[in-house]
Amino acid sequence: MQPPQRYASLVEDPDAFRAACGRPLPSVVRVNTLKTSVKRAREALDAEGVGYEPTDWHPGVLKLDERGPGTSWPYFHGWLHGQEEVSTLPALALDPQPGEVVWDACAAPGSKATQIAALMDDEGVVIGNDNNLGRLSALRHNAERLGVTNLAVTNQDARNFSLKPFGDRTRDERRIEEFDRALVDAPCSCEGTIRKNPDAFEEWSLSHVEGVAGVQKGILRRAVDATRPGGTVVYATCTFAPEENEAVVDHVLGGDCELREWEPPEGFDTDPGITEWQSETYDSSLELAHRVYPHRNDTGGFFCAKLEVTA
Amino acid sequence: MSDDGTDSSDGTDPDAGSAAASDADPPENDSHRFDRLPATAGDRVVPGRPTRNEVIEWWDDRYGIPPSTWESHTFWERGNGKLWAFAGDVVSPVDAEGLGLRILRTRQEHWKPSTNAVQRFGPEATRNVVTLDGEEAARFARGDDQDLPRWDGDWGYVIAAHDIAGGVEPIGVGLYLHGELRSTVPKGRREDLRS
Ligand SMILES: C[S@@+](CC[C@H](N)C(=O)[O-])C[C@H]1O[C@@H](n2cnc3c(N)ncnc32)[C@H](O)[C@@H]1O
């Protein structure tokens, strides 16, 4: 069975789910607090007559009345970054602190990496990695436009990411050997982007889901291994398939990490992760993960789980 | 989108092409390799490499940007004279695709700041800031050159700024010569904006 029917049994209101999947997505921007304040960004939009509405749950995330933030002064100044509303959640779950060392395993084109840098007040180190060189140049362009200075960019396969370039296994006092936090915003089948990419369901195949799940497991495993005990790992996708979500997290549980409770800001509605899918069962702690369905908050679809590394 | 070189590819850089001839090349020109700048001339090992002190003084002398601005940044050279500011510190040399923000092109007679550097650090500038009116600012952001006889400050690289949302905000780097303000906004950053 193909999406969206494939997930009808998971949602309370399948008709609303299907209908929302067919509606275009509002254009949303995040205010870049490294270069301005929410107040000034809004003043600049007002002065230019660009209509917008702040989201109920985040004052720095604005829904534009019209499509495309491309041509306005506040955008030119790097005060705004076009970023889907739901895509601002994982960095909030990660909760990075100024001065920490944070890994963004799949970082291009950089929406979340630049948000992470802003949440850290541009202090500490964000290592933004991606295996796709072309997408990395978009990441660098975005980071520079937004004035980020704490981002180091690397081009590796995240599944066997090496810290050797950063002095791992040397005696250099500036070496980086492990991360305080890691974000895995994984490559996925992108079912949740159907409102932006109307082809997302047509291109869907079970074999792709199964193939990409293998990559996801490899990247999440590496993130848990590279993060210090007591550190945080967030796993996110923009897809509904349990094979790419709960099953991937379930795969790394057992021994050295556990799910942690995390609540999105008030006013943003999510559903709990599931513990059964077809013939599979997942650890009961997966209920602490969050599923975001498009009809709940008028956003794209999403999955987000917060883990703590315990050993 | 190339983030290197676009600033000078539009032909407004008076030193473009002459740098290699006039200064010694560093021994290593690997484009992925970043080397931390020596603190002072006394610490310098690679000939011609600018020092941290020179960079901090340059921003202060030219634009009045206080040295304390850079307290928590380290400076790095990649390739021949391209300097980057990084908020943290890592081992040197480090092999990476990017390290912080590209701020300055050196190893040429007139050092040239980048658009993104003046947008980020230019709000602190007190000298060589040309404040443009609405029409002029829109022209500048489009990448157009314009006559600006009223400027009586220094020639060379200036910070072009305008008034927005209750403050003066840098737009980018201008090259002021013979009564004309040339825009060096790189192609990938140019926009057609309201005046
Ligand atoms: C969902 S996108 C990331 C979006 C990004 N985090 C953002 O917020 O802008 C997934 C990324 O994973 C990258 N990717 C795929 N396989 C990878 C691997 N094995 N190692 C590292 N990155 C990978 C893709 O190139 C793609 O850019």
mmCIF file of N, CA and C in Angstrom, chain A residues 14 34 49 51 55 58 64 90 99 132-133 153 207 224 231 242 247 275 282 304:
data_model
loop_
_atom_site.group_PDB
_atom_site.id
_atom_site.type_symbol
_atom_site.label_atom_id
_atom_site.label_comp_id
_atom_site.label_asym_id
_atom_site.label_seq_id
_atom_site.Cartn_x
_atom_site.Cartn_y
_atom_site.Cartn_z
ATOM 1 N N PRO A 14 -8.196 10.192 9.433
ATOM 2 C CA PRO A 14 -7.541 9.941 8.139
ATOM 3 C C PRO A 14 -7.981 10.904 7.042
ATOM 4 N N LEU A 34 21.310 35.875 15.297
ATOM 5 C CA LEU A 34 22.734 36.251 15.297
ATOM 6 C C LEU A 34 22.927 37.626 14.683
ATOM 7 N N GLY A 49 6.046 46.476 3.846
ATOM 8 C CA GLY A 49 4.711 46.026 3.495
ATOM 9 C C GLY A 49 4.623 44.538 3.207
ATOM 10 N N GLY A 51 3.467 41.130 4.369
ATOM 11 C CA GLY A 51 2.532 40.627 5.364
ATOM 12 C C GLY A 51 2.996 39.312 5.966
ATOM 13 N N THR A 55 3.845 32.543 14.272
ATOM 14 C CA THR A 55 3.203 31.284 14.653
ATOM 15 C C THR A 55 2.793 31.369 16.122
ATOM 16 N N HIS A 58 5.944 30.090 18.423
ATOM 17 C CA HIS A 58 7.323 30.575 18.395
ATOM 18 C C HIS A 58 7.370 31.988 17.809
ATOM 19 N N LEU A 64 4.585 33.865 6.189
ATOM 20 C CA LEU A 64 4.407 34.977 5.260
ATOM 21 C C LEU A 64 3.077 34.830 4.519
ATOM 22 N N PRO A 90 13.670 20.013 15.605
ATOM 23 C CA PRO A 90 14.784 19.193 16.101
ATOM 24 C C PRO A 90 15.855 19.984 16.838
ATOM 25 N N GLY A 99 29.114 27.238 23.781
ATOM 26 C CA GLY A 99 30.377 26.656 24.219
ATOM 27 C C GLY A 99 30.488 25.162 23.992
ATOM 28 N N ASN A 132 27.316 15.068 0.529
ATOM 29 C CA ASN A 132 27.054 15.596 -0.804
ATOM 30 C C ASN A 132 27.712 16.972 -0.970
ATOM 31 N N LEU A 133 28.767 16.996 -1.772
ATOM 32 C CA LEU A 133 29.567 18.210 -1.906
ATOM 33 C C LEU A 133 28.758 19.380 -2.474
ATOM 34 N N VAL A 153 32.818 22.964 8.509
ATOM 35 C CA VAL A 153 32.101 22.165 7.529
ATOM 36 C C VAL A 153 32.966 20.984 7.085
ATOM 37 N N SER A 207 11.079 -0.527 -1.448
ATOM 38 C CA SER A 207 12.499 -0.890 -1.474
ATOM 39 C C SER A 207 13.368 0.330 -1.156
ATOM 40 N N VAL A 224 25.494 8.089 18.184
ATOM 41 C CA VAL A 224 25.468 7.665 19.586
ATOM 42 C C VAL A 224 26.893 7.348 20.053
ATOM 43 N N GLY A 231 25.498 12.999 27.071
ATOM 44 C CA GLY A 231 25.180 13.873 25.940
ATOM 45 C C GLY A 231 23.852 13.505 25.292
ATOM 46 N N PRO A 242 7.243 4.078 9.603
ATOM 47 C CA PRO A 242 7.829 3.586 10.854
ATOM 48 C C PRO A 242 9.162 2.876 10.621
ATOM 49 N N ALA A 247 11.611 2.222 13.957
ATOM 50 C CA ALA A 247 12.463 1.035 13.769
ATOM 51 C C ALA A 247 13.939 1.403 13.836
ATOM 52 N N THR A 275 4.517 1.795 18.811
ATOM 53 C CA THR A 275 5.286 0.644 19.295
ATOM 54 C C THR A 275 4.956 -0.639 18.529
ATOM 55 N N TYR A 282 8.145 -2.386 18.724
ATOM 56 C CA TYR A 282 9.279 -1.561 19.113
ATOM 57 C C TYR A 282 9.251 -1.339 20.617
ATOM 58 N N CYS A 304 10.502 13.024 15.309
ATOM 59 C CA CYS A 304 11.611 13.548 16.099
ATOM 60 C C CYS A 304 11.715 12.776 17.416
#
